[in-house]
Amino acid sequence: MTITEMAERILAGDRRALARAITLVESGRADHRAQATELLETLRPCGRQGLRIGLSGTPGVGKSTFIESFGMMLTALGLRVAVLAVDPSSARSGGSILGDKTRMERLSRDKNAFIRPSPSQSHLGGVARRTREAVALCEASGFDVILIETVGVGQSETVVAEISDLFNLLMAPAGGDELQGVKRGIMEIADMILVNKADGELKPVATRTQADYAGALRLLRKRPQDPEGFPKAMSVSALEENGLSTAWEEMQTLTNWRREQGHFDRRRAEQARYWFEEEVRQTLLAQLTTPGPVKDRMQALGGQVATGQTTPSAAAQEILKTLGMESG
């Protein structure tokens, strides 16, 4: 299949072509990267946009159950939903279980849904480096909502906000001690906090937890991209499918306000610039690990630093000279 043929099939909504294209953009081979860049450039003029929703939360909070219930609700409304689920990669082998598709059995059978698990490849933030490009492919294929599930909560996890239009934090019913453990940084970028498992015996605990998070959000500095009442905390039950439609209505309210005020397009422009700079950084870093003269020089200088023949600073300057990036 040529790049032009693949682009045409993606624009026509061909799921198999979309899956092949995502495999292409995730590849690290130089020839595949060149083809992926050509494909993305070919698709760029189509101008299709979907709503990108980032979803993060601690392991065991019920992210997969929530995404399946939420996704099924959206497809019932006639929307096409893509799920990009980033699975943890093994630090030893680089492999990943990629179990999300098996955990979302109902949604995986829905003709209006597309689920793509991807290994995080140890990338900072638990978001596969090429997830942003996979999102662009899903938009070109006509998906209305793209759900981006990340590995878990952590300081580095905030990179998902650089892909999403909305960033939702999924939390479990908990006491005050757990609230203390939530990092301020991730609270500051959250657009909505959804307290899951608000059912059965946990329902009263979930209600109290929601009130605690709502109070914590009120203490944060108001952001210019938020209307009155946002960010907000809500309780939901993915198991009983309660509160999901209300959460969706609130997401739409926030998105529509941001579009009207110009924040939506401005934020996407900022994200595009961020990923341009990130691409340059990653390409430069790749030169240090790709077999060749630069990597050989790195290893040689690393040995000299280890034996005390030179200092780390002097060795770093030597590498920068090799790259043609002398530091002043």
XYZ file of C-alpha atoms in Angstrom:
328
model
C 0.000 0.000 0.000
C 1.434 3.381 -1.008
C 1.312 6.382 1.334
C -1.304 8.038 -0.915
C -3.481 4.896 -0.861
C -3.127 4.607 2.914
C -4.106 8.257 3.361
C -7.183 7.831 1.143
C -8.299 4.743 3.070
C -7.781 6.470 6.424
C -9.892 9.440 5.269
C -12.576 6.951 4.211
C -12.649 5.514 7.744
C -10.880 2.219 6.977
C -9.962 0.786 10.393
C -7.385 -1.657 9.021
C -5.524 1.157 7.256
C -5.676 3.216 10.470
C -4.183 0.320 12.474
C -1.370 -0.082 9.914
C -0.699 3.656 9.981
C -0.406 3.706 13.783
C 2.041 0.784 13.604
C 4.015 2.838 11.087
C 4.210 5.975 13.262
C 5.215 3.884 16.304
C 8.159 2.346 14.458
C 11.631 3.630 15.232
C 13.147 2.613 11.876
C 14.465 5.547 9.875
C 12.643 4.542 6.668
C 9.368 4.101 8.592
C 9.811 7.505 10.231
C 10.200 9.091 6.790
C 7.038 7.347 5.557
C 5.128 8.326 8.710
C 6.115 11.976 8.255
C 4.968 11.863 4.627
C 1.653 10.278 5.649
C 0.964 12.891 8.340
C 1.804 15.695 5.907
C -0.558 14.163 3.325
C -3.393 14.016 5.886
C -2.769 17.447 7.434
C -4.894 19.493 4.965
C -8.055 17.483 5.819
C -8.453 19.654 8.925
C -10.610 17.167 10.848
C -10.738 17.619 14.612
C -11.980 15.331 17.356
C -12.218 16.059 21.066
C -9.071 14.747 22.745
C -9.694 13.627 26.319
C -6.743 12.587 28.454
C -7.486 10.243 31.334
C -5.098 9.410 34.133
C -5.407 7.767 37.515
C -3.720 5.432 39.936
C -3.576 1.721 38.999
C -6.706 -0.096 40.201
C -8.924 2.976 40.130
C -10.990 1.441 37.322
C -9.742 3.322 34.261
C -10.504 0.510 31.826
C -13.995 -0.040 33.266
C -14.669 3.694 33.128
C -13.427 4.015 29.540
C -15.544 1.071 28.410
C -18.731 2.400 30.067
C -18.048 5.981 28.974
C -17.145 4.872 25.431
C -20.306 2.746 25.130
C -22.391 5.741 26.246
C -20.747 7.957 23.594
C -21.226 5.433 20.776
C -24.904 5.099 21.819
C -25.138 8.857 21.152
C -23.927 8.221 17.594
C -20.333 9.330 18.186
C -17.266 7.481 16.901
C -14.790 6.837 19.715
C -11.088 5.942 19.537
C -9.240 4.708 22.630
C -5.451 4.958 22.746
C -4.447 3.016 25.848
C -0.799 3.267 26.827
C 0.423 0.138 28.614
C 3.532 0.029 30.838
C 6.605 -1.368 29.103
C 9.071 -3.693 30.744
C 12.256 -1.846 31.704
C 14.178 -5.074 31.021
C 12.801 -6.258 27.675
C 10.786 -3.269 26.457
C 7.803 -5.612 26.082
C 4.263 -4.887 27.185
C 1.249 -7.045 28.032
C -1.161 -4.729 26.164
C -4.136 -6.091 28.060
C -6.510 -3.126 27.643
C -8.257 -4.615 24.646
C -9.149 -7.752 26.612
C -10.411 -5.647 29.532
C -12.746 -3.640 27.243
C -14.467 -6.573 25.573
C -17.853 -4.877 24.973
C -16.336 -1.707 23.557
C -13.900 -3.636 21.345
C -16.896 -5.227 19.584
C -18.623 -1.880 18.962
C -18.423 -0.904 15.261
C -18.178 2.785 16.236
C -15.197 2.232 18.528
C -11.502 1.649 17.861
C -9.148 0.496 20.624
C -5.402 0.635 20.186
C -3.102 -0.409 23.054
C 0.456 0.885 22.751
C 3.542 0.201 24.883
C 4.786 3.315 26.699
C 8.379 2.382 25.733
C 9.614 3.907 29.022
C 8.824 7.343 27.660
C 8.552 10.158 30.180
C 4.968 10.667 31.192
C 3.726 7.193 30.435
C 2.550 8.408 27.048
C 4.087 6.630 24.083
C 6.215 9.104 22.159
C 4.097 8.650 19.043
C 0.694 8.833 20.753
C 0.320 12.415 19.510
C 0.702 11.217 15.911
C -1.729 8.343 16.537
C -4.258 10.934 17.785
C -3.830 12.907 14.541
C -4.444 9.734 12.510
C -7.627 8.961 14.478
C -8.888 12.509 13.865
C -8.189 12.182 10.138
C -10.144 8.907 10.162
C -13.208 10.765 11.417
C -13.352 9.833 15.109
C -15.320 12.360 17.163
C -13.765 11.599 20.554
C -10.255 10.282 21.259
C -9.707 8.932 24.767
C -6.040 8.792 25.796
C -5.505 6.516 28.786
C -2.132 6.773 30.504
C -0.123 4.442 32.711
C -0.755 6.104 36.082
C -0.378 9.215 38.190
C 3.001 10.821 38.680
C 4.826 14.082 38.156
C 5.973 13.062 34.675
C 2.410 12.010 33.798
C 1.454 15.627 33.139
C 2.832 15.308 29.592
C -0.596 13.893 28.629
C -1.926 17.444 29.012
C 0.205 18.376 25.999
C -1.882 15.994 23.851
C -5.359 16.558 25.288
C -8.047 19.222 24.999
C -9.429 18.060 28.355
C -7.500 16.316 31.098
C -9.533 14.184 33.515
C -8.141 12.664 36.668
C -9.871 9.479 37.816
C -9.655 8.885 41.563
C -10.889 6.185 43.953
C -12.957 6.869 47.078
C -10.409 7.613 49.799
C -9.708 9.381 53.056
C -7.749 12.503 53.871
C -4.385 10.748 53.858
C -4.807 9.729 50.202
C -5.799 13.294 49.311
C -2.558 14.510 50.877
C -0.644 12.129 48.604
C -1.977 13.614 45.360
C 0.671 15.854 43.851
C -0.276 19.497 43.507
C 1.128 19.606 39.967
C -1.327 17.067 38.599
C -4.217 18.751 40.429
C -3.306 22.047 38.776
C -3.585 20.654 35.249
C -6.768 18.619 35.818
C -9.931 19.975 34.196
C -12.148 17.506 36.035
C -11.626 15.054 38.880
C -13.912 12.042 38.621
C -14.267 9.976 41.787
C -15.051 6.487 40.501
C -16.639 3.508 42.283
C -19.465 5.642 43.730
C -21.630 2.572 44.226
C -22.586 0.088 46.947
C -20.846 0.526 50.285
C -18.338 2.959 48.783
C -20.969 5.497 47.708
C -20.904 7.590 50.941
C -17.078 7.504 50.927
C -17.065 8.621 47.275
C -19.385 11.540 48.100
C -17.067 12.676 50.919
C -14.014 12.246 48.690
C -15.650 14.343 45.972
C -16.317 17.116 48.507
C -12.662 16.951 49.675
C -11.349 17.286 46.128
C -13.812 20.091 45.344
C -12.494 21.961 48.375
C -8.898 21.357 47.325
C -9.614 22.651 43.784
C -11.088 25.879 45.200
C -7.769 26.586 46.925
C -5.865 26.530 43.626
C -5.205 29.685 41.627
C -7.895 30.346 39.022
C -6.777 29.612 35.454
C -7.713 31.889 32.521
C -8.899 28.904 30.433
C -11.637 28.000 32.943
C -15.187 29.398 33.228
C -16.830 29.822 36.621
C -17.105 26.501 38.468
C -14.168 24.774 36.762
C -12.142 22.719 37.371
C -14.662 20.590 39.227
C -14.919 17.285 41.046
C -17.708 14.798 40.368
C -18.545 11.269 41.496
C -19.302 8.533 38.966
C -19.887 4.797 38.906
C -18.465 3.081 35.847
C -19.853 -0.220 37.110
C -23.453 1.002 37.426
C -22.963 3.614 34.670
C -24.167 6.443 36.918
C -22.997 10.018 36.461
C -21.367 9.374 33.068
C -23.850 11.430 31.018
C -23.577 14.314 33.514
C -19.779 14.179 33.278
C -20.022 14.255 29.466
C -22.345 17.290 29.594
C -19.849 19.116 31.827
C -17.002 18.243 29.436
C -19.014 19.662 26.532
C -19.853 22.819 28.513
C -16.167 23.417 29.240
C -15.093 22.665 25.648
C -17.748 24.939 24.113
C -16.800 27.816 26.425
C -13.115 27.433 25.555
C -13.931 27.404 21.842
C -16.013 30.576 22.149
C -13.310 32.355 24.162
C -10.476 31.302 21.819
C -8.705 29.169 24.433
C -9.263 25.917 22.512
C -7.404 26.939 19.323
C -4.741 28.821 21.289
C -3.996 25.748 23.377
C -3.722 23.507 20.324
C -1.255 25.974 18.777
C 0.837 25.899 21.976
C 0.786 22.103 21.946
C 1.955 21.986 18.319
C 4.913 24.183 19.242
C 5.698 22.024 22.291
C 5.800 18.854 20.164
C 7.987 20.507 17.542
C 10.532 21.345 20.261
C 10.149 17.859 21.803
C 10.789 16.233 18.404
C 14.025 18.209 18.052
C 15.117 17.212 21.586
C 14.334 13.522 21.048
C 16.119 13.458 17.683
C 19.238 14.981 19.220
C 19.146 12.513 22.123
C 18.737 9.626 19.675
C 22.118 10.509 18.143
C 23.743 9.611 21.466
C 22.318 6.073 21.494
C 22.228 5.209 17.778
C 25.229 3.079 16.684
C 27.765 5.344 15.030
C 30.665 7.716 15.740
C 28.770 9.808 18.311
C 27.797 6.764 20.393
C 31.338 5.378 20.118
C 32.740 8.703 21.333
C 30.225 8.718 24.212
C 31.382 5.286 25.353
C 35.058 6.217 25.072
C 34.594 9.434 27.048
C 32.387 7.604 29.571
C 35.294 5.257 30.257
C 37.679 8.200 30.727
C 35.248 9.882 33.160
C 34.862 6.634 35.110
C 38.639 6.265 35.533
C 39.129 9.922 36.440
C 41.067 10.819 33.267
C 38.683 13.700 32.566
C 35.806 15.492 34.257
C 32.125 15.007 33.316
C 31.914 18.667 32.237
C 34.935 18.461 29.933
C 33.664 15.191 28.434
C 30.225 16.741 27.839
C 31.851 19.693 26.039
C 33.684 17.213 23.841
C 30.416 15.520 22.835
C 28.778 18.883 22.123
C 31.681 19.740 19.814
C 31.175 16.407 18.053
C 27.528 17.350 17.500
C 28.489 20.849 16.365
C 26.800 22.399 19.401
C 29.649 23.993 21.328
C 28.463 25.486 24.602
C 29.600 28.977 25.484
